[in-house]
Amino acid sequence: MPTTRGQKQKTGANLLDGLVEEKRIRKSRPAGDRTASKPAPAKGKGKKGRAGNHDLNLPHVALAHSFLARGANFSFSEPSEQVRPSRKVWGPREVPIITQSELPDGWSVDEPDLNEADIDGQIERCKERISEGIMPDFFESRMETFMAIKKDRMDMINFERKGLSWEIVQRLDSLKKLEQILGRKDDDDNLSNVKALMAAYRSGDLGWDRDLVSYWLNGKRLTGPKKLNIQELYSLSTEHGPKGFWVEGIWISLRNPITQGTNTMATTMTFDFLEDTGASSMRIFNDDKNQIERLSGAHVPVVGQGMKQTASGPVPVQNVILQANVMYNGQSLLPYWVDIKASVTPGRRGPSGDRLAGVWIHHLLFILSMPDNTQRKHIGTDINEMILNLPIPDYKNARPPPFV
C-alpha cells in the first residue's frame, strides 16, 4: 500500500530532511498522492464523488471502477517465469516461397522460442529456416548477421587468455577502450585504476560477481570484493575522492548524499528530465554536477568512469552517486531519498542534449501515459486515484509524433 506520512520506509529510515513533519503545509494533491483518501459520504448524503461527473462508458473511468470494486483485493501477483512457445515447423518445400503473397497463414520470421542472445541457436535456426524453403534469402541474410556477431565475440575471447569467463572478457574489452581514451586525457586520474583492473582480471586475482564490489585508489585496491555498503562507499569517497577513486562492479540501478545529514530543501535542486524508457541510467551534465557541489559544499561520490552506449556509439562518462526524488508543488512523491547511479556528460543541458531520468522511477512509482498529444507522463503512488483524476483525453484526435 502507499506509504503515508505516519509510516516510514523501514525501521530507522528518515523522512525527507528539511521537511517539518508536524507542520507540513497541505497543498492541492497531485494524481496519485500517497496520503489516504477521505471516506466516501454515506448514501443519500453529501456531494457526489468525483467519479460521478465522468461518463462511466469512458475506458479509463470503467477501468478505475473495476479497480475500486475489487477494494482490498487489489494486488499485483508475482511475475511468473516466462514460458517460451514451442517452434512450429513449416517445411520443407520442393519449390521455395520467395514472395510475400504466397506466405502461409500464421507464418512469421520471429523466433519466440529462442533467446535473441543465443547466437549459436539463432545460427542453427537460420539453417533450418533456409532448408524449409520459405523466404530463404531473408534467413541467409539474417544468418550472416549472427555469424558476424559470433566472429566479433570469438575475436574478443581469443584476444584474452584461455579460461576467462565471457563476463570478464566483455569487461576487459570495455576497459581496453577506456584505457585508450584516458591515455589521451585523464582529468580524474583513473588511468592507473583501469590498468590495475585489467591486470587483476587477467591474472585471476579479481573475479566477476554482480553482487560484489571492490574499491580502488590510484591503481591500488583499498578493499573488497565485498557486498556493497552505501555508507562505506560515501565514507571512502569522502576520504579519498574525487580523483583517483574507483568502485568496480557497482550496478545499482538530486542532491549530494555526502551532506545528507545537513541537507534541507534549501540545498536541494530541482531539474527537468526527459523520461526516456530507453535510458538504463540517469544522465546529467557536468554543469549540473558543479551546481550541486557548489550548493552542498562537498564533492559528490565518484565511483569511476565507464563507457556509455549511445546512438552514435560508446562514449566515456564519469559515474557518480546522487540522491533523487520526484517533486510536485513543493511536495515529494517519495518519503525518502533514493540513491541513484548517474553518468555525467560533458557540457550543459541544451547544446549537449537533454537530461535523462533513467529507469529508477519505474521501479518505485506508477507511470501512465495518455493519447492526448502532449507526451506527458503521469506519475503517482495510487493507481486508483490516478485513473480517476486523469483528464479526459481526446481519443479521436490522438496523433503520432511528427517527423522532426
PDB file of N, CA and C in Angstrom, residues 81-179:
ATOM      1  N   GLU A  81       7.433 -17.180 -14.272  1.00  0.00           N
ATOM      2  CA  GLU A  81       8.558 -17.423 -15.161  1.00  0.00           C
ATOM      3  C   GLU A  81       8.063 -17.538 -16.603  1.00  0.00           C
ATOM      4  N   GLN A  82       8.767 -16.864 -17.507  1.00  0.00           N
ATOM      5  CA  GLN A  82       8.351 -16.863 -18.899  1.00  0.00           C
ATOM      6  C   GLN A  82       8.459 -18.261 -19.496  1.00  0.00           C
ATOM      7  N   VAL A  83       7.388 -18.698 -20.130  1.00  0.00           N
ATOM      8  CA  VAL A  83       7.364 -19.990 -20.805  1.00  0.00           C
ATOM      9  C   VAL A  83       7.398 -19.727 -22.307  1.00  0.00           C
ATOM     10  N   ARG A  84       8.467 -20.142 -22.950  1.00  0.00           N
ATOM     11  CA  ARG A  84       8.598 -19.906 -24.383  1.00  0.00           C
ATOM     12  C   ARG A  84       7.779 -20.935 -25.164  1.00  0.00           C
ATOM     13  N   PRO A  85       7.093 -20.490 -26.210  1.00  0.00           N
ATOM     14  CA  PRO A  85       6.281 -21.426 -27.000  1.00  0.00           C
ATOM     15  C   PRO A  85       7.167 -22.374 -27.789  1.00  0.00           C
ATOM     16  N   SER A  86       6.586 -23.520 -28.155  1.00  0.00           N
ATOM     17  CA  SER A  86       7.329 -24.473 -28.977  1.00  0.00           C
ATOM     18  C   SER A  86       7.361 -23.981 -30.421  1.00  0.00           C
ATOM     19  N   ARG A  87       8.369 -24.413 -31.140  1.00  0.00           N
ATOM     20  CA  ARG A  87       8.543 -23.955 -32.510  1.00  0.00           C
ATOM     21  C   ARG A  87       7.604 -24.692 -33.461  1.00  0.00           C
ATOM     22  N   LYS A  88       7.069 -23.962 -34.443  1.00  0.00           N
ATOM     23  CA  LYS A  88       6.226 -24.570 -35.463  1.00  0.00           C
ATOM     24  C   LYS A  88       7.042 -24.761 -36.733  1.00  0.00           C
ATOM     25  N   VAL A  89       7.040 -25.980 -37.271  1.00  0.00           N
ATOM     26  CA  VAL A  89       7.803 -26.298 -38.482  1.00  0.00           C
ATOM     27  C   VAL A  89       6.913 -26.087 -39.707  1.00  0.00           C
ATOM     28  N   TRP A  90       7.467 -25.430 -40.762  1.00  0.00           N
ATOM     29  CA  TRP A  90       6.670 -25.065 -41.930  1.00  0.00           C
ATOM     30  C   TRP A  90       7.141 -25.748 -43.217  1.00  0.00           C
ATOM     31  N   GLY A  91       8.102 -26.587 -43.155  1.00  0.00           N
ATOM     32  CA  GLY A  91       8.624 -27.158 -44.398  1.00  0.00           C
ATOM     33  C   GLY A  91       9.060 -28.607 -44.195  1.00  0.00           C
ATOM     34  N   PRO A  92       9.930 -29.138 -45.081  1.00  0.00           N
ATOM     35  CA  PRO A  92      10.497 -28.444 -46.257  1.00  0.00           C
ATOM     36  C   PRO A  92       9.544 -28.403 -47.449  1.00  0.00           C
ATOM     37  N   ARG A  93       9.895 -27.554 -48.433  1.00  0.00           N
ATOM     38  CA  ARG A  93       9.100 -27.398 -49.645  1.00  0.00           C
ATOM     39  C   ARG A  93       9.978 -27.649 -50.869  1.00  0.00           C
ATOM     40  N   GLU A  94       9.378 -28.300 -51.861  1.00  0.00           N
ATOM     41  CA  GLU A  94      10.136 -28.558 -53.088  1.00  0.00           C
ATOM     42  C   GLU A  94      10.389 -27.260 -53.847  1.00  0.00           C
ATOM     43  N   VAL A  95       9.369 -26.386 -53.898  1.00  0.00           N
ATOM     44  CA  VAL A  95       9.508 -25.097 -54.583  1.00  0.00           C
ATOM     45  C   VAL A  95       9.539 -24.002 -53.522  1.00  0.00           C
ATOM     46  N   PRO A  96      10.656 -23.321 -53.336  1.00  0.00           N
ATOM     47  CA  PRO A  96      10.752 -22.293 -52.296  1.00  0.00           C
ATOM     48  C   PRO A  96       9.757 -21.152 -52.515  1.00  0.00           C
ATOM     49  N   ILE A  97       9.283 -20.599 -51.417  1.00  0.00           N
ATOM     50  CA  ILE A  97       8.435 -19.407 -51.460  1.00  0.00           C
ATOM     51  C   ILE A  97       9.338 -18.184 -51.314  1.00  0.00           C
ATOM     52  N   ILE A  98       9.267 -17.289 -52.292  1.00  0.00           N
ATOM     53  CA  ILE A  98      10.146 -16.117 -52.257  1.00  0.00           C
ATOM     54  C   ILE A  98       9.373 -14.802 -52.351  1.00  0.00           C
ATOM     55  N   THR A  99       8.037 -14.866 -52.417  1.00  0.00           N
ATOM     56  CA  THR A  99       7.222 -13.652 -52.464  1.00  0.00           C
ATOM     57  C   THR A  99       6.263 -13.643 -51.286  1.00  0.00           C
ATOM     58  N   GLN A 100       5.971 -12.458 -50.771  1.00  0.00           N
ATOM     59  CA  GLN A 100       5.113 -12.331 -49.596  1.00  0.00           C
ATOM     60  C   GLN A 100       3.688 -12.787 -49.859  1.00  0.00           C
ATOM     61  N   SER A 101       3.214 -12.647 -51.083  1.00  0.00           N
ATOM     62  CA  SER A 101       1.829 -13.012 -51.389  1.00  0.00           C
ATOM     63  C   SER A 101       1.580 -14.513 -51.250  1.00  0.00           C
ATOM     64  N   GLU A 102       2.644 -15.322 -51.260  1.00  0.00           N
ATOM     65  CA  GLU A 102       2.487 -16.776 -51.182  1.00  0.00           C
ATOM     66  C   GLU A 102       2.713 -17.322 -49.774  1.00  0.00           C
ATOM     67  N   LEU A 103       3.009 -16.457 -48.820  1.00  0.00           N
ATOM     68  CA  LEU A 103       3.310 -16.929 -47.470  1.00  0.00           C
ATOM     69  C   LEU A 103       2.090 -17.583 -46.831  1.00  0.00           C
ATOM     70  N   PRO A 104       2.249 -18.718 -46.144  1.00  0.00           N
ATOM     71  CA  PRO A 104       1.117 -19.385 -45.487  1.00  0.00           C
ATOM     72  C   PRO A 104       0.616 -18.575 -44.298  1.00  0.00           C
ATOM     73  N   ASP A 105      -0.669 -18.713 -43.983  1.00  0.00           N
ATOM     74  CA  ASP A 105      -1.262 -18.007 -42.851  1.00  0.00           C
ATOM     75  C   ASP A 105      -0.575 -18.424 -41.550  1.00  0.00           C
ATOM     76  N   GLY A 106      -0.270 -17.442 -40.716  1.00  0.00           N
ATOM     77  CA  GLY A 106       0.346 -17.722 -39.426  1.00  0.00           C
ATOM     78  C   GLY A 106       1.856 -17.776 -39.443  1.00  0.00           C
ATOM     79  N   TRP A 107       2.449 -17.764 -40.638  1.00  0.00           N
ATOM     80  CA  TRP A 107       3.911 -17.821 -40.734  1.00  0.00           C
ATOM     81  C   TRP A 107       4.519 -16.506 -40.280  1.00  0.00           C
ATOM     82  N   SER A 108       5.690 -16.558 -39.647  1.00  0.00           N
ATOM     83  CA  SER A 108       6.355 -15.355 -39.152  1.00  0.00           C
ATOM     84  C   SER A 108       7.861 -15.569 -39.157  1.00  0.00           C
ATOM     85  N   VAL A 109       8.606 -14.483 -39.258  1.00  0.00           N
ATOM     86  CA  VAL A 109      10.068 -14.562 -39.189  1.00  0.00           C
ATOM     87  C   VAL A 109      10.554 -14.576 -37.742  1.00  0.00           C
ATOM     88  N   ASP A 110       9.658 -14.333 -36.786  1.00  0.00           N
ATOM     89  CA  ASP A 110      10.051 -14.291 -35.373  1.00  0.00           C
ATOM     90  C   ASP A 110      10.394 -15.686 -34.862  1.00  0.00           C
ATOM     91  N   GLU A 111      11.258 -15.717 -33.836  1.00  0.00           N
ATOM     92  CA  GLU A 111      11.652 -16.974 -33.182  1.00  0.00           C
ATOM     93  C   GLU A 111      11.368 -16.855 -31.688  1.00  0.00           C
ATOM     94  N   PRO A 112      10.083 -16.890 -31.283  1.00  0.00           N
ATOM     95  CA  PRO A 112       9.743 -16.657 -29.873  1.00  0.00           C
ATOM     96  C   PRO A 112      10.269 -17.719 -28.917  1.00  0.00           C
ATOM     97  N   ASP A 113      10.634 -18.895 -29.442  1.00  0.00           N
ATOM     98  CA  ASP A 113      11.150 -19.955 -28.578  1.00  0.00           C
ATOM     99  C   ASP A 113      12.646 -19.814 -28.333  1.00  0.00           C
ATOM    100  N   LEU A 114      13.303 -18.836 -28.980  1.00  0.00           N
ATOM    101  CA  LEU A 114      14.744 -18.651 -28.845  1.00  0.00           C
ATOM    102  C   LEU A 114      15.055 -17.317 -28.177  1.00  0.00           C
ATOM    103  N   ASN A 115      16.086 -17.315 -27.348  1.00  0.00           N
ATOM    104  CA  ASN A 115      16.614 -16.068 -26.805  1.00  0.00           C
ATOM    105  C   ASN A 115      17.458 -15.405 -27.885  1.00  0.00           C
ATOM    106  N   GLU A 116      17.247 -14.113 -28.098  1.00  0.00           N
ATOM    107  CA  GLU A 116      17.990 -13.420 -29.149  1.00  0.00           C
ATOM    108  C   GLU A 116      19.493 -13.446 -28.890  1.00  0.00           C
ATOM    109  N   ALA A 117      19.880 -13.542 -27.605  1.00  0.00           N
ATOM    110  CA  ALA A 117      21.303 -13.573 -27.265  1.00  0.00           C
ATOM    111  C   ALA A 117      21.931 -14.946 -27.490  1.00  0.00           C
ATOM    112  N   ASP A 118      21.118 -15.960 -27.803  1.00  0.00           N
ATOM    113  CA  ASP A 118      21.638 -17.304 -28.086  1.00  0.00           C
ATOM    114  C   ASP A 118      22.135 -17.329 -29.529  1.00  0.00           C
ATOM    115  N   ILE A 119      23.363 -16.874 -29.740  1.00  0.00           N
ATOM    116  CA  ILE A 119      23.884 -16.702 -31.096  1.00  0.00           C
ATOM    117  C   ILE A 119      23.963 -18.035 -31.839  1.00  0.00           C
ATOM    118  N   ASP A 120      24.503 -19.068 -31.183  1.00  0.00           N
ATOM    119  CA  ASP A 120      24.613 -20.375 -31.843  1.00  0.00           C
ATOM    120  C   ASP A 120      23.235 -20.920 -32.193  1.00  0.00           C
ATOM    121  N   GLY A 121      22.273 -20.762 -31.266  1.00  0.00           N
ATOM    122  CA  GLY A 121      20.920 -21.226 -31.532  1.00  0.00           C
ATOM    123  C   GLY A 121      20.279 -20.480 -32.689  1.00  0.00           C
ATOM    124  N   GLN A 122      20.533 -19.178 -32.785  1.00  0.00           N
ATOM    125  CA  GLN A 122      19.977 -18.390 -33.880  1.00  0.00           C
ATOM    126  C   GLN A 122      20.576 -18.802 -35.221  1.00  0.00           C
ATOM    127  N   ILE A 123      21.868 -19.103 -35.240  1.00  0.00           N
ATOM    128  CA  ILE A 123      22.511 -19.535 -36.488  1.00  0.00           C
ATOM    129  C   ILE A 123      21.936 -20.872 -36.953  1.00  0.00           C
ATOM    130  N   GLU A 124      21.784 -21.814 -36.019  1.00  0.00           N
ATOM    131  CA  GLU A 124      21.216 -23.117 -36.379  1.00  0.00           C
ATOM    132  C   GLU A 124      19.780 -22.969 -36.857  1.00  0.00           C
ATOM    133  N   ARG A 125      19.025 -22.058 -36.232  1.00  0.00           N
ATOM    134  CA  ARG A 125      17.637 -21.848 -36.653  1.00  0.00           C
ATOM    135  C   ARG A 125      17.584 -21.273 -38.067  1.00  0.00           C
ATOM    136  N   CYS A 126      18.492 -20.390 -38.403  1.00  0.00           N
ATOM    137  CA  CYS A 126      18.532 -19.844 -39.756  1.00  0.00           C
ATOM    138  C   CYS A 126      18.772 -20.956 -40.776  1.00  0.00           C
ATOM    139  N   LYS A 127      19.646 -21.897 -40.430  1.00  0.00           N
ATOM    140  CA  LYS A 127      19.900 -23.032 -41.335  1.00  0.00           C
ATOM    141  C   LYS A 127      18.630 -23.858 -41.514  1.00  0.00           C
ATOM    142  N   GLU A 128      17.892 -24.082 -40.413  1.00  0.00           N
ATOM    143  CA  GLU A 128      16.647 -24.840 -40.500  1.00  0.00           C
ATOM    144  C   GLU A 128      15.626 -24.095 -41.354  1.00  0.00           C
ATOM    145  N   ARG A 129      15.546 -22.795 -41.172  1.00  0.00           N
ATOM    146  CA  ARG A 129      14.591 -21.983 -41.930  1.00  0.00           C
ATOM    147  C   ARG A 129      14.931 -21.998 -43.425  1.00  0.00           C
ATOM    148  N   ILE A 130      16.198 -21.947 -43.745  1.00  0.00           N
ATOM    149  CA  ILE A 130      16.611 -21.987 -45.155  1.00  0.00           C
ATOM    150  C   ILE A 130      16.203 -23.317 -45.781  1.00  0.00           C
ATOM    151  N   SER A 131      16.372 -24.411 -45.015  1.00  0.00           N
ATOM    152  CA  SER A 131      16.011 -25.737 -45.538  1.00  0.00           C
ATOM    153  C   SER A 131      14.503 -25.893 -45.690  1.00  0.00           C
ATOM    154  N   GLU A 132      13.706 -25.112 -44.955  1.00  0.00           N
ATOM    155  CA  GLU A 132      12.250 -25.183 -45.081  1.00  0.00           C
ATOM    156  C   GLU A 132      11.770 -24.591 -46.399  1.00  0.00           C
ATOM    157  N   GLY A 133      12.564 -23.697 -46.980  1.00  0.00           N
ATOM    158  CA  GLY A 133      12.219 -23.171 -48.298  1.00  0.00           C
ATOM    159  C   GLY A 133      11.239 -22.019 -48.290  1.00  0.00           C
ATOM    160  N   ILE A 134      11.107 -21.300 -47.176  1.00  0.00           N
ATOM    161  CA  ILE A 134      10.237 -20.122 -47.126  1.00  0.00           C
ATOM    162  C   ILE A 134      11.112 -18.889 -46.889  1.00  0.00           C
ATOM    163  N   MET A 135      11.142 -17.983 -47.846  1.00  0.00           N
ATOM    164  CA  MET A 135      11.960 -16.760 -47.786  1.00  0.00           C
ATOM    165  C   MET A 135      13.411 -17.081 -47.421  1.00  0.00           C
ATOM    166  N   PRO A 136      14.044 -18.005 -48.150  1.00  0.00           N
ATOM    167  CA  PRO A 136      15.407 -18.410 -47.784  1.00  0.00           C
ATOM    168  C   PRO A 136      16.419 -17.260 -47.850  1.00  0.00           C
ATOM    169  N   ASP A 137      16.238 -16.315 -48.793  1.00  0.00           N
ATOM    170  CA  ASP A 137      17.180 -15.197 -48.899  1.00  0.00           C
ATOM    171  C   ASP A 137      17.192 -14.360 -47.620  1.00  0.00           C
ATOM    172  N   PHE A 138      16.016 -14.182 -47.033  1.00  0.00           N
ATOM    173  CA  PHE A 138      15.923 -13.402 -45.796  1.00  0.00           C
ATOM    174  C   PHE A 138      16.745 -14.057 -44.693  1.00  0.00           C
ATOM    175  N   PHE A 139      16.614 -15.377 -44.550  1.00  0.00           N
ATOM    176  CA  PHE A 139      17.305 -16.067 -43.462  1.00  0.00           C
ATOM    177  C   PHE A 139      18.793 -16.242 -43.748  1.00  0.00           C
ATOM    178  N   GLU A 140      19.180 -16.251 -45.009  1.00  0.00           N
ATOM    179  CA  GLU A 140      20.611 -16.243 -45.314  1.00  0.00           C
ATOM    180  C   GLU A 140      21.236 -14.922 -44.863  1.00  0.00           C
ATOM    181  N   SER A 141      20.511 -13.815 -45.097  1.00  0.00           N
ATOM    182  CA  SER A 141      20.999 -12.507 -44.655  1.00  0.00           C
ATOM    183  C   SER A 141      21.042 -12.426 -43.134  1.00  0.00           C
ATOM    184  N   ARG A 142      20.002 -12.955 -42.476  1.00  0.00           N
ATOM    185  CA  ARG A 142      19.983 -12.947 -41.008  1.00  0.00           C
ATOM    186  C   ARG A 142      21.122 -13.792 -40.453  1.00  0.00           C
ATOM    187  N   MET A 143      21.390 -14.930 -41.067  1.00  0.00           N
ATOM    188  CA  MET A 143      22.465 -15.798 -40.590  1.00  0.00           C
ATOM    189  C   MET A 143      23.823 -15.095 -40.711  1.00  0.00           C
ATOM    190  N   GLU A 144      24.025 -14.340 -41.779  1.00  0.00           N
ATOM    191  CA  GLU A 144      25.273 -13.589 -41.937  1.00  0.00           C
ATOM    192  C   GLU A 144      25.460 -12.598 -40.790  1.00  0.00           C
ATOM    193  N   THR A 145      24.364 -11.978 -40.368  1.00  0.00           N
ATOM    194  CA  THR A 145      24.439 -11.022 -39.256  1.00  0.00           C
ATOM    195  C   THR A 145      24.870 -11.710 -37.976  1.00  0.00           C
ATOM    196  N   PHE A 146      24.230 -12.844 -37.653  1.00  0.00           N
ATOM    197  CA  PHE A 146      24.578 -13.553 -36.421  1.00  0.00           C
ATOM    198  C   PHE A 146      25.984 -14.149 -36.491  1.00  0.00           C
ATOM    199  N   MET A 147      26.411 -14.564 -37.664  1.00  0.00           N
ATOM    200  CA  MET A 147      27.767 -15.095 -37.793  1.00  0.00           C
ATOM    201  C   MET A 147      28.808 -13.991 -37.604  1.00  0.00           C
ATOM    202  N   ALA A 148      28.483 -12.765 -38.047  1.00  0.00           N
ATOM    203  CA  ALA A 148      29.387 -11.635 -37.818  1.00  0.00           C
ATOM    204  C   ALA A 148      29.473 -11.315 -36.330  1.00  0.00           C
ATOM    205  N   ILE A 149      28.324 -11.405 -35.631  1.00  0.00           N
ATOM    206  CA  ILE A 149      28.318 -11.180 -34.181  1.00  0.00           C
ATOM    207  C   ILE A 149      29.169 -12.232 -33.482  1.00  0.00           C
ATOM    208  N   LYS A 150      29.024 -13.488 -33.922  1.00  0.00           N
ATOM    209  CA  LYS A 150      29.811 -14.567 -33.312  1.00  0.00           C
ATOM    210  C   LYS A 150      31.299 -14.369 -33.562  1.00  0.00           C
ATOM    211  N   LYS A 151      31.665 -13.904 -34.758  1.00  0.00           N
ATOM    212  CA  LYS A 151      33.081 -13.667 -35.059  1.00  0.00           C
ATOM    213  C   LYS A 151      33.653 -12.588 -34.138  1.00  0.00           C
ATOM    214  N   ASP A 152      32.890 -11.495 -33.959  1.00  0.00           N
ATOM    215  CA  ASP A 152      33.349 -10.434 -33.059  1.00  0.00           C
ATOM    216  C   ASP A 152      33.540 -10.972 -31.646  1.00  0.00           C
ATOM    217  N   ARG A 153      32.602 -11.820 -31.213  1.00  0.00           N
ATOM    218  CA  ARG A 153      32.706 -12.396 -29.870  1.00  0.00           C
ATOM    219  C   ARG A 153      33.929 -13.302 -29.750  1.00  0.00           C
ATOM    220  N   MET A 154      34.159 -14.130 -30.753  1.00  0.00           N
ATOM    221  CA  MET A 154      35.311 -15.033 -30.708  1.00  0.00           C
ATOM    222  C   MET A 154      36.627 -14.262 -30.775  1.00  0.00           C
ATOM    223  N   ASP A 155      36.647 -13.153 -31.525  1.00  0.00           N
ATOM    224  CA  ASP A 155      37.854 -12.320 -31.567  1.00  0.00           C
ATOM    225  C   ASP A 155      38.158 -11.759 -30.183  1.00  0.00           C
ATOM    226  N   MET A 156      37.116 -11.343 -29.459  1.00  0.00           N
ATOM    227  CA  MET A 156      37.307 -10.828 -28.105  1.00  0.00           C
ATOM    228  C   MET A 156      37.829 -11.923 -27.179  1.00  0.00           C
ATOM    229  N   ILE A 157      37.258 -13.128 -27.290  1.00  0.00           N
ATOM    230  CA  ILE A 157      37.668 -14.240 -26.424  1.00  0.00           C
ATOM    231  C   ILE A 157      39.101 -14.658 -26.729  1.00  0.00           C
ATOM    232  N   ASN A 158      39.437 -14.769 -28.016  1.00  0.00           N
ATOM    233  CA  ASN A 158      40.773 -15.231 -28.401  1.00  0.00           C
ATOM    234  C   ASN A 158      41.857 -14.217 -28.077  1.00  0.00           C
ATOM    235  N   PHE A 159      41.482 -12.942 -27.934  1.00  0.00           N
ATOM    236  CA  PHE A 159      42.468 -11.918 -27.592  1.00  0.00           C
ATOM    237  C   PHE A 159      42.974 -12.104 -26.168  1.00  0.00           C
ATOM    238  N   GLU A 160      42.116 -12.642 -25.278  1.00  0.00           N
ATOM    239  CA  GLU A 160      42.491 -12.834 -23.877  1.00  0.00           C
ATOM    240  C   GLU A 160      42.962 -14.272 -23.665  1.00  0.00           C
ATOM    241  N   ARG A 161      43.516 -14.513 -22.491  1.00  0.00           N
ATOM    242  CA  ARG A 161      44.000 -15.863 -22.186  1.00  0.00           C
ATOM    243  C   ARG A 161      42.823 -16.817 -22.021  1.00  0.00           C
ATOM    244  N   LYS A 162      43.083 -18.097 -22.196  1.00  0.00           N
ATOM    245  CA  LYS A 162      42.032 -19.101 -22.063  1.00  0.00           C
ATOM    246  C   LYS A 162      41.580 -19.208 -20.611  1.00  0.00           C
ATOM    247  N   GLY A 163      40.315 -19.541 -20.439  1.00  0.00           N
ATOM    248  CA  GLY A 163      39.790 -19.782 -19.104  1.00  0.00           C
ATOM    249  C   GLY A 163      39.021 -18.625 -18.510  1.00  0.00           C
ATOM    250  N   LEU A 164      39.080 -17.441 -19.136  1.00  0.00           N
ATOM    251  CA  LEU A 164      38.332 -16.301 -18.608  1.00  0.00           C
ATOM    252  C   LEU A 164      36.866 -16.421 -19.006  1.00  0.00           C
ATOM    253  N   SER A 165      35.972 -16.046 -18.103  1.00  0.00           N
ATOM    254  CA  SER A 165      34.540 -16.105 -18.397  1.00  0.00           C
ATOM    255  C   SER A 165      34.173 -15.041 -19.427  1.00  0.00           C
ATOM    256  N   TRP A 166      33.033 -15.245 -20.079  1.00  0.00           N
ATOM    257  CA  TRP A 166      32.562 -14.288 -21.075  1.00  0.00           C
ATOM    258  C   TRP A 166      32.295 -12.930 -20.431  1.00  0.00           C
ATOM    259  N   GLU A 167      31.817 -12.920 -19.179  1.00  0.00           N
ATOM    260  CA  GLU A 167      31.567 -11.652 -18.488  1.00  0.00           C
ATOM    261  C   GLU A 167      32.863 -10.868 -18.300  1.00  0.00           C
ATOM    262  N   ILE A 168      33.940 -11.552 -17.915  1.00  0.00           N
ATOM    263  CA  ILE A 168      35.226 -10.875 -17.720  1.00  0.00           C
ATOM    264  C   ILE A 168      35.791 -10.412 -19.060  1.00  0.00           C
ATOM    265  N   VAL A 169      35.633 -11.214 -20.109  1.00  0.00           N
ATOM    266  CA  VAL A 169      36.114 -10.814 -21.435  1.00  0.00           C
ATOM    267  C   VAL A 169      35.420  -9.528 -21.886  1.00  0.00           C
ATOM    268  N   GLN A 170      34.109  -9.439 -21.658  1.00  0.00           N
ATOM    269  CA  GLN A 170      33.383  -8.228 -22.033  1.00  0.00           C
ATOM    270  C   GLN A 170      33.853  -7.029 -21.220  1.00  0.00           C
ATOM    271  N   ARG A 171      34.087  -7.252 -19.921  1.00  0.00           N
ATOM    272  CA  ARG A 171      34.556  -6.150 -19.079  1.00  0.00           C
ATOM    273  C   ARG A 171      35.944  -5.682 -19.517  1.00  0.00           C
ATOM    274  N   LEU A 172      36.812  -6.621 -19.864  1.00  0.00           N
ATOM    275  CA  LEU A 172      38.147  -6.260 -20.332  1.00  0.00           C
ATOM    276  C   LEU A 172      38.078  -5.479 -21.642  1.00  0.00           C
ATOM    277  N   ASP A 173      37.170  -5.856 -22.517  1.00  0.00           N
ATOM    278  CA  ASP A 173      37.016  -5.134 -23.783  1.00  0.00           C
ATOM    279  C   ASP A 173      36.605  -3.689 -23.525  1.00  0.00           C
ATOM    280  N   SER A 174      35.680  -3.483 -22.566  1.00  0.00           N
ATOM    281  CA  SER A 174      35.260  -2.127 -22.212  1.00  0.00           C
ATOM    282  C   SER A 174      36.405  -1.338 -21.591  1.00  0.00           C
ATOM    283  N   LEU A 175      37.180  -1.990 -20.716  1.00  0.00           N
ATOM    284  CA  LEU A 175      38.307  -1.309 -20.069  1.00  0.00           C
ATOM    285  C   LEU A 175      39.397  -0.953 -21.078  1.00  0.00           C
ATOM    286  N   LYS A 176      39.599  -1.805 -22.096  1.00  0.00           N
ATOM    287  CA  LYS A 176      40.605  -1.500 -23.117  1.00  0.00           C
ATOM    288  C   LYS A 176      40.238  -0.227 -23.880  1.00  0.00           C
ATOM    289  N   LYS A 177      38.968  -0.085 -24.225  1.00  0.00           N
ATOM    290  CA  LYS A 177      38.524   1.119 -24.927  1.00  0.00           C
ATOM    291  C   LYS A 177      38.685   2.348 -24.040  1.00  0.00           C
ATOM    292  N   LEU A 178      38.370   2.179 -22.755  1.00  0.00           N
ATOM    293  CA  LEU A 178      38.511   3.291 -21.819  1.00  0.00           C
ATOM    294  C   LEU A 178      39.980   3.658 -21.631  1.00  0.00           C
ATOM    295  N   GLU A 179      40.859   2.653 -21.637  1.00  0.00           N
ATOM    296  CA  GLU A 179      42.291   2.905 -21.489  1.00  0.00           C
ATOM    297  C   GLU A 179      42.810   3.775 -22.633  1.00  0.00           C
TER     298      GLU A 179
END
